[in-house]
Structure formats: structure tokens, C-alpha cells
Amino acid sequence: DGENFTSLVREFYNTRFANFFEASKCRAGLLDGIPWCKEETSKATVEVALPPNEVCTKVLEAFQEASFTSQVDNFVKGNIKEFAKVITGGSQPPEWTHQFGKYKTLYEARMQNTISEYGCDVTEFMTNMEMCKTQCGDTDNFKQLSKMLTASQDYNNFLQVMFTAVRENQGPEPAIDVVVPEGYSPGMVMNVDYLGQQYPF
């Protein structure tokens, strides 16, 4: 949940980067050399901008807000029929990747708006994350944090979200319609894909 996200992010930054930040000329939690966290930043800007660890927390919290999860839920429900299709021939419908693009955009827009809302620049925020990756990219904490931030960008994760929604929307014994492609005759066996699983038919 959002509280666990907050704890994870703060633990990651506070324990892994304490010495790194202490050596910086920026105030605690900021990386030296990034424009929006330099000491000479105006008072007005400092009052708006948050340090990277807090911005990261805000992004994760924004992903958990009811208004956003409702938006994602409506998107998923609106595509249940599309992802309940049985695939023959091995190729997934082009519409699936098209909808994946829309799904990613939901999260990307939410992240960008949240970063901007707290006085940060998206490019600089991502640069900061890359610097964090360089310092502690092989730690379990960073891997988990990165997974939380990028889960929506993975096509296979997206498919599992959609397939789970299809299953939850079905009855205990769903009816599956299979259109036999040309070239198949009675007695021949073909494989079909349904909800990520392959079945002989």
C-alpha cells in the first residue's frame, strides 16, 4: 500500500545515500549539481521544490490515490472483451500493443504531473534516478523501488493485469469461442492461446 511505498523509499534513500548526500553541498536529500537543488536556488523555488526522495515518494503515492486507481480500473474494465479473445496462429492482436501504449501513458502522465507539481523537472528527476542506480543499482531496495516505478512499462505485466481482470469477470465455467482458421480440417490438432496459456484444440 501507499504507506509501505513511503517507508521503502525513505529507507532506501536515508540508509543507502546518507553519506553520499552528506558530502553534497545541497541540503539533506538533494544531489549537488542538479539545478533545482543548488544552494543558490531562490527561497521561493525551495519552498515549492522537494528533494528527490520525497518526490519519488509522492509519485508512488500518486499511483495509489483513489482517483488514479479508479481511472486505471475503468481502463482495464473497458478492455476486458478485447483481452478475452482466443488467439490462433500464435500472433497477438495489434490492438493489444495499442492498448498497452495507452496504459503506459496513464502512468507516465501521472508521474510527470506529480513531479512537476512538486517543483521538479522530469528530465532532472530521471537523471537523479540514474545516478541512484549507478550508486546502488544492485541492492534489493533499489531493485524493488525501480520495479514499483516501472511495472506499468512492462508488456508482460500489463498482460497479467488484463488476464486477471478477464478471469475475475468470468463465471466458473466460461464459454470459449474458437474460430478455426483456413487450412484446418476435422481431426487436425491446433494450438490456441487463451489468457496467456496454450491449449491443444
C-alpha positions as MATLAB code, in Angstrom:
seq = 'DGENFTSLVREFYNTRFANFFEASKCRAGLLDGIPWCKEETSKATVEVALPPNEVCTKVLEAFQEASFTSQVDNFVKGNIKEFAKVITGGSQPPEWTHQFGKYKTLYEARMQNTISEYGCDVTEFMTNMEMCKTQCGDTDNFKQLSKMLTASQDYNNFLQVMFTAVRENQGPEPAIDVVVPEGYSPGMVMNVDYLGQQYPF';
ca = [
       0.000    0.000    0.000;
       0.982    3.693   -0.089;
       2.375    3.626    3.436;
       4.686    0.732    2.579;
       5.844    2.581   -0.547;
       6.689    5.630    1.562;
       8.638    3.598    4.101;
      10.569    1.744    1.408;
      11.590    4.905   -0.439;
      12.658    6.720    2.703;
      14.598    3.720    3.969;
      16.330    3.383    0.613;
      17.430    6.999    0.395;
      18.203    7.507    4.070;
      20.288    4.345    4.546;
      21.963    3.958    1.150;
      22.654    7.583    0.287;
      23.202    9.237    3.680;
      26.970    9.567    3.191;
      26.609   10.476   -0.459;
      24.166   13.284    0.329;
      26.206   14.470    3.309;
      29.175   15.076    1.034;
      26.984   17.163   -1.241;
      26.706   20.925   -0.951;
      22.948   20.652   -1.289;
      20.718   20.382    1.750;
      19.978   16.861    3.063;
      18.370   14.646    0.460;
      19.496   16.633   -2.587;
      22.198   15.866   -5.122;
      24.777   18.544   -5.817;
      24.940   19.752   -9.391;
      21.250   19.387  -10.189;
      19.865   22.892  -10.915;
      16.713   22.742   -8.826;
      18.611   21.698   -5.685;
      21.638   24.041   -5.711;
      22.287   26.119   -2.606;
      21.805   29.322   -4.572;
      18.251   28.299   -5.510;
      15.897   31.113   -4.624;
      13.826   30.857   -1.467;
      10.620   30.835   -3.493;
      11.775   27.825   -5.520;
      12.968   25.908   -2.464;
       9.546   26.347   -0.867;
       7.970   24.591   -3.853;
      10.566   22.005   -4.855;
      11.053   18.810   -2.877;
      14.218   16.697   -2.680;
      14.342   13.612   -4.941;
      13.484   11.089   -2.234;
      10.327   12.950   -1.312;
       9.343   13.456   -4.948;
       9.819    9.729   -5.549;
       7.558    9.038   -2.575;
       4.947   11.434   -3.940;
       4.982    9.649   -7.306;
       4.410    6.264   -5.689;
       1.651    7.704   -3.519;
       0.040    9.275   -6.593;
      -0.110    5.829   -8.211;
      -2.111    4.646   -5.181;
      -4.579    7.524   -4.967;
      -8.215    6.505   -5.377;
      -8.816    8.896   -8.279;
      -5.963    7.354  -10.270;
      -6.618    3.704   -9.394;
     -10.235    4.296  -10.440;
      -9.027    5.654  -13.769;
      -6.836    2.602  -14.312;
      -9.651    0.286  -13.216;
     -12.020    1.849  -15.746;
      -9.425    1.408  -18.486;
      -8.924   -2.257  -17.581;
     -12.668   -2.985  -17.395;
     -13.204   -1.263  -20.718;
     -10.764   -3.675  -22.383;
     -11.870   -6.972  -20.845;
     -13.660   -8.081  -24.000;
     -10.584   -7.399  -26.137;
      -8.242   -9.441  -23.952;
     -10.682  -12.323  -23.593;
     -10.029  -13.234  -27.216;
      -8.694  -16.661  -28.125;
      -5.530  -16.467  -30.234;
      -4.898  -18.853  -33.087;
      -1.763  -18.787  -35.197;
       0.483  -17.573  -32.396;
       0.334  -13.820  -33.117;
      -1.277  -11.473  -30.621;
      -3.688   -8.854  -31.984;
      -2.042   -5.488  -32.806;
      -4.769   -3.873  -30.712;
      -3.158   -5.342  -27.589;
       0.044   -3.360  -28.066;
      -2.031   -0.297  -28.935;
      -3.897   -0.558  -25.627;
      -0.606   -1.177  -23.824;
       0.585    2.171  -25.120;
      -2.485    3.840  -23.625;
      -1.939    2.034  -20.329;
       1.668    3.242  -20.147;
       0.576    6.775  -20.943;
      -1.753    6.793  -17.925;
       1.185    6.137  -15.598;
       3.645    8.339  -17.450;
       1.293   11.307  -17.346;
       0.589   10.739  -13.656;
       4.293   10.593  -12.870;
       5.164   13.665  -14.941;
       2.334   15.717  -13.452;
       3.316   14.726   -9.916;
       6.995   15.549  -10.469;
       6.075   18.947  -11.895;
       3.568   19.591   -9.124;
       6.361   19.443   -6.542;
       8.674   21.791   -8.385;
      10.932   19.302  -10.168;
      11.893   18.870  -13.787;
      11.127   15.428  -15.243;
      14.471   15.132  -17.041;
      16.392   16.109  -13.934;
      14.357   13.713  -11.816;
      15.182   10.838  -14.151;
      18.850   11.895  -14.166;
      18.793   11.684  -10.386;
      17.325    8.183  -10.546;
      20.082    7.148  -12.948;
      22.677    8.467  -10.503;
      20.999    6.457   -7.748;
      21.124    3.384   -9.968;
      24.846    3.891  -10.506;
      25.455    4.098   -6.776;
      23.199    1.294   -5.520;
      21.592   -0.341   -8.547;
      22.488   -3.821   -7.345;
      20.794   -3.503   -3.944;
      17.496   -5.226   -3.194;
      15.936   -1.960   -2.049;
      16.708   -0.177   -5.300;
      15.532   -3.114   -7.389;
      12.212   -3.146   -5.544;
      11.864    0.620   -5.828;
      12.650    0.509   -9.543;
      10.131   -2.282  -10.041;
       7.401   -0.198   -8.399;
       8.147    2.784  -10.609;
       8.419    0.858  -13.886;
       5.932   -2.016  -13.527;
       3.471   -0.258  -15.844;
       6.114   -0.123  -18.600;
       6.428   -3.909  -18.874;
       4.200   -5.519  -21.513;
       4.047   -8.891  -19.762;
       2.976   -7.221  -16.517;
       0.277   -5.414  -18.455;
      -0.973   -8.672  -19.954;
      -1.220  -10.244  -16.495;
      -3.280   -7.279  -15.291;
      -5.652   -7.717  -18.206;
      -5.853  -11.516  -17.986;
      -6.578  -11.319  -14.258;
      -9.414   -8.886  -14.961;
     -10.844  -11.253  -17.588;
     -10.796  -14.185  -15.148;
     -12.452  -12.135  -12.418;
     -15.177  -11.113  -14.843;
     -15.925  -14.678  -15.980;
     -18.204  -17.276  -14.459;
     -16.892  -20.565  -13.028;
     -17.178  -22.256  -16.448;
     -16.546  -19.641  -19.126;
     -17.562  -20.342  -22.709;
     -14.662  -20.009  -25.124;
     -15.309  -19.443  -28.815;
     -12.608  -20.596  -31.206;
     -12.648  -19.648  -34.868;
     -10.876  -22.361  -36.826;
      -8.562  -20.746  -39.392;
      -8.415  -21.830  -43.015;
      -6.303  -24.890  -43.752;
      -7.556  -26.970  -40.820;
      -9.832  -29.948  -41.364;
     -11.622  -32.313  -38.958;
      -9.169  -34.447  -36.982;
      -6.335  -31.959  -37.169;
      -4.950  -30.537  -33.916;
      -4.039  -26.888  -33.492;
      -2.797  -24.896  -30.523;
      -4.675  -21.894  -29.233;
      -3.597  -19.281  -26.692;
      -6.039  -18.072  -24.084;
      -5.198  -15.762  -21.182;
      -1.510  -16.453  -21.608;
      -1.833  -20.227  -21.673;
      -1.558  -22.553  -24.673;
      -4.079  -25.332  -25.231;
      -4.356  -28.064  -27.892;
      -7.671  -27.866  -29.708;
];
